[in-house]
Amino acid sequence: MMEQPLFGRRLKELRRAGGLSQAALAGEEISTGYLSRLESGARQPTERVITYLAKKLGVDSSAFQTPSGGTSLAQALSIASSANDDEATEKLVQALEVAGDEDLLPRWQALWLVAQHWRRLGRKEEELACLNELAVLADELGLPELRCRAWSSLARCLRGSGRVSESITVADRAVKLAKEAKLTVPDIGNALMSLVSAEAEEGRLPDARAHVDELVELVDKHEGPLKAEALWSAATVRFRQGEHGAALELIERATEGLEGSADLTLWLRLRLAAASLSLQSDPPRTELAGARLKEAEAAIEFVGTTVLRQELTTLRAHLAFAEQRYADSRTLLDQLGQDELRLTYRDRIRLGVLEGRLMIQEGRPKDGLRKLKELGEESRRAFNIDLSAEIWRILAEELENGMKT
């Protein structure tokens, strides 16, 4: 027989795995109070009680002698944090489902790892649900560092899901908390980046510019990933303010200033971002975009998630269109259509815009123009003013080109 408190932990684990309350497991033979003391390790079980509990749980008595196989939250967390692979994290997800809420800090750590897992896979709904719970739990714990990190991550996810106004509210809370609590530069910086990206998305460019200038000054003496991401944020704001040259200089500084050994995933994402801004320039800088995409392709085999692969394919489709290789662009677009898209809201809308423009080039102007109008309306209803303005501009250009022909 397993000694306490290990017996109690295993009993609680088996009960929760079976979806039973303490009252349901206790039944008429033992009291819930006695069962609670067994689970806490305060009472040693008798052979008769072990036999009774095993029968109620549908397991052999030897199950109480078997240490957890990774279903307990603490063990699953230890395995997932040290293994750093999807299989271990999936087991952590399962452990979270049956774990209680008495161990708040381990649960917070587990939710943090699981949220990152969902983000890598591009599963926005699961990530959002996880981050919402993470934010609530951080508030219960009351630790400013955890609250700030939870809110910053939640704000990023909300923006990526198209819920920009909510993102601004949450990010603003994170920034204020980080400053009031005098948190570290990385915490303040990440909160500011969440706020800047959301403000820029909603078209609040003066606010975004003020905050991103503050961000760049804050991290000026820092090197590595934090500074690279700050410069990336600054480039995005400058670009949306129409300063395309300055934006490209900033993204190039970020790209060239970060070594792959520091963060290969960010190294890859920066090249995708540089290609994206190059293609959105007027006129598109296709040569620079092509060079950055080739660099990204070289790294995709090492850190390529489904999301990053889809982003790369999307940009290759945009590049083909800009170079008037319409058949190639269509092939790449159809390739993306074979899988569930894991892209951000903005990238999915821009992919739809590409679809509409291809329809026009393929001799289906009515269908293409209708699609562009629908996407413009959808962006407006989502209060994504910057994206909506971009779509209406493209629509106007397509209408003007149609009149010329």
XYZ file of C-alpha atoms in Angstrom, residues 137-372:
236
model
C -5.440 33.514 -12.465
C -2.746 36.201 -12.508
C -5.201 38.626 -10.913
C -5.908 36.062 -8.165
C -2.203 35.600 -7.520
C -1.717 39.357 -7.404
C 1.865 39.283 -8.717
C 2.396 42.331 -10.986
C 4.918 40.519 -13.205
C 2.484 37.699 -13.971
C -0.450 40.068 -14.437
C 1.524 42.219 -16.872
C 2.747 39.230 -18.912
C -0.695 37.657 -19.042
C -2.338 40.892 -20.175
C 0.361 41.637 -22.774
C -0.021 38.173 -24.296
C -3.818 38.379 -24.186
C -3.711 41.755 -25.963
C -1.544 40.310 -28.751
C -3.876 37.386 -29.237
C -6.970 39.611 -29.306
C -5.361 41.790 -31.979
C -4.389 38.761 -34.043
C -7.996 37.573 -33.839
C -9.329 40.895 -35.159
C -10.619 42.151 -31.796
C -8.558 45.315 -31.876
C -10.527 47.581 -29.532
C -10.453 44.953 -26.781
C -6.750 44.504 -27.413
C -6.069 48.202 -26.830
C -7.964 48.157 -23.531
C -6.038 45.144 -22.213
C -2.645 46.363 -23.475
C -3.186 49.783 -21.928
C -3.815 48.105 -18.552
C -0.597 46.128 -18.955
C 1.461 49.252 -19.714
C 0.047 51.197 -16.763
C 0.637 48.286 -14.390
C 4.203 47.737 -15.630
C 5.075 51.390 -15.057
C 3.325 51.689 -11.688
C 4.992 48.520 -10.395
C 8.343 49.588 -11.894
C 8.791 46.271 -13.629
C 11.779 45.301 -15.774
C 12.500 46.790 -19.178
C 11.413 43.563 -20.971
C 8.033 43.617 -19.180
C 7.415 47.297 -19.940
C 8.699 46.813 -23.479
C 6.462 43.833 -24.240
C 3.437 45.668 -22.848
C 4.216 48.696 -25.011
C 4.635 46.509 -28.109
C 1.208 44.993 -27.527
C -0.306 48.456 -27.220
C 1.511 49.885 -30.246
C 0.503 47.043 -32.577
C -3.158 47.340 -31.552
C -3.222 51.141 -31.872
C -1.630 50.951 -35.314
C -4.149 48.306 -36.388
C -7.072 50.506 -35.366
C -5.612 53.491 -37.170
C -4.698 55.423 -34.021
C -1.368 56.287 -35.560
C -0.442 59.396 -33.502
C -0.889 57.357 -30.298
C 1.017 54.431 -31.791
C 3.853 56.739 -32.889
C 4.195 58.291 -29.428
C 4.228 54.901 -27.729
C 6.627 53.284 -30.206
C 9.082 56.196 -29.861
C 8.925 55.637 -26.103
C 9.532 51.927 -26.692
C 12.585 52.439 -28.909
C 14.122 54.848 -26.391
C 13.404 52.384 -23.560
C 15.281 49.493 -25.215
C 18.017 51.568 -26.831
C 20.747 50.112 -24.621
C 19.449 46.558 -24.949
C 20.561 44.252 -27.731
C 19.044 41.043 -29.044
C 15.420 40.004 -29.516
C 13.799 42.791 -27.467
C 15.455 45.582 -29.447
C 14.803 43.801 -32.749
C 11.084 43.523 -31.977
C 10.948 47.168 -30.885
C 12.487 48.282 -34.197
C 10.024 46.028 -36.022
C 7.137 47.739 -34.200
C 8.568 51.148 -35.100
C 8.888 50.114 -38.745
C 5.236 49.022 -38.840
C 4.033 52.361 -37.437
C 6.229 54.412 -39.772
C 4.975 52.387 -42.724
C 1.329 52.980 -41.878
C 2.054 56.672 -41.529
C 3.295 56.629 -45.121
C 7.013 56.843 -44.288
C 7.926 53.793 -46.353
C 11.630 54.584 -46.683
C 12.088 55.091 -42.948
C 10.080 51.950 -42.247
C 12.253 49.803 -44.492
C 15.405 51.209 -42.882
C 14.099 50.288 -39.433
C 13.090 46.748 -40.384
C 16.481 46.265 -42.052
C 18.207 47.431 -38.849
C 16.148 44.920 -36.893
C 16.850 42.153 -39.393
C 20.571 42.740 -39.653
C 21.003 43.380 -35.924
C 19.718 40.007 -34.754
C 21.806 36.877 -35.101
C 20.050 33.601 -35.788
C 21.764 32.033 -32.803
C 19.967 34.493 -30.504
C 16.455 33.524 -31.633
C 16.088 31.662 -34.913
C 12.293 31.903 -34.937
C 12.403 35.693 -34.548
C 15.206 35.829 -37.141
C 12.839 34.099 -39.571
C 9.809 36.234 -38.644
C 11.803 39.441 -39.186
C 12.632 38.363 -42.725
C 8.994 37.622 -43.416
C 8.101 41.059 -42.011
C 10.752 42.750 -44.159
C 9.408 40.987 -47.249
C 5.850 42.004 -46.368
C 6.697 45.694 -45.967
C 8.751 45.612 -49.170
C 5.775 44.214 -51.101
C 3.373 46.768 -49.623
C 5.641 49.672 -50.618
C 4.631 51.894 -53.534
C 5.975 50.682 -55.882
C 6.620 47.189 -54.475
C 10.295 46.451 -53.865
C 10.146 42.964 -55.284
C 13.896 42.354 -55.453
C 14.354 43.023 -51.728
C 11.246 40.997 -50.895
C 12.491 38.067 -52.938
C 15.891 38.139 -51.228
C 14.328 38.124 -47.757
C 11.977 35.284 -48.671
C 14.904 33.177 -49.895
C 16.597 33.695 -46.541
C 13.384 32.702 -44.773
C 13.066 29.551 -46.892
C 16.546 28.496 -45.776
C 15.489 28.621 -42.116
C 11.952 27.287 -42.397
C 13.074 23.657 -42.201
C 14.599 24.244 -38.780
C 11.853 26.261 -37.028
C 8.976 26.134 -39.468
C 5.583 25.814 -37.785
C 2.332 25.562 -39.728
C 1.769 29.288 -39.180
C 5.208 30.322 -40.427
C 4.944 28.056 -43.458
C 1.578 29.571 -44.332
C 2.977 33.089 -43.897
C 5.855 32.248 -46.230
C 3.527 30.795 -48.871
C 1.242 33.821 -48.560
C 4.110 36.231 -49.171
C 5.348 34.178 -52.107
C 1.842 34.501 -53.597
C 1.900 38.285 -53.054
C 5.375 38.476 -54.642
C 4.244 36.492 -57.693
C 1.293 38.864 -58.139
C 3.524 41.942 -57.823
C 5.800 40.468 -60.512
C 2.734 39.788 -62.697
C 3.211 36.036 -62.467
C -0.504 35.563 -61.993
C -0.586 31.818 -62.689
C 2.085 31.227 -60.026
C 0.187 33.420 -57.587
C -2.996 31.429 -58.206
C -1.162 28.122 -57.682
C 0.196 29.291 -54.334
C -3.204 30.633 -53.298
C -4.855 27.310 -54.147
C -2.149 25.534 -52.165
C -3.070 27.571 -49.092
C -6.732 26.742 -49.620
C -6.052 23.051 -49.089
C -5.369 23.506 -45.371
C -7.039 25.294 -42.491
C -5.576 28.782 -42.367
C -3.727 29.656 -39.168
C -2.939 33.237 -40.190
C -3.750 36.385 -38.223
C -6.933 38.286 -39.016
C -5.018 40.919 -40.990
C -3.110 38.370 -43.067
C -6.289 36.425 -43.818
C -8.035 39.577 -45.024
C -5.056 40.566 -47.168
C -5.050 37.070 -48.648
C -8.705 37.585 -49.537
C -7.767 40.859 -51.216
C -5.190 39.005 -53.300
C -7.900 36.523 -54.286
C -10.132 39.385 -55.446
C -7.373 40.997 -57.478
C -6.521 37.667 -59.105
C -10.165 37.237 -60.098
C -9.985 40.561 -61.912
C -6.790 39.555 -63.723
C -8.375 36.231 -64.679
C -11.288 37.937 -66.427
C -13.808 37.906 -63.569
C -13.939 41.600 -62.688
C -17.436 41.568 -61.163
C -16.570 38.719 -58.792
C -13.251 40.303 -57.888
C -14.667 43.756 -57.207
C -17.505 42.270 -55.172
C -15.023 40.385 -53.022
C -12.947 43.514 -52.416
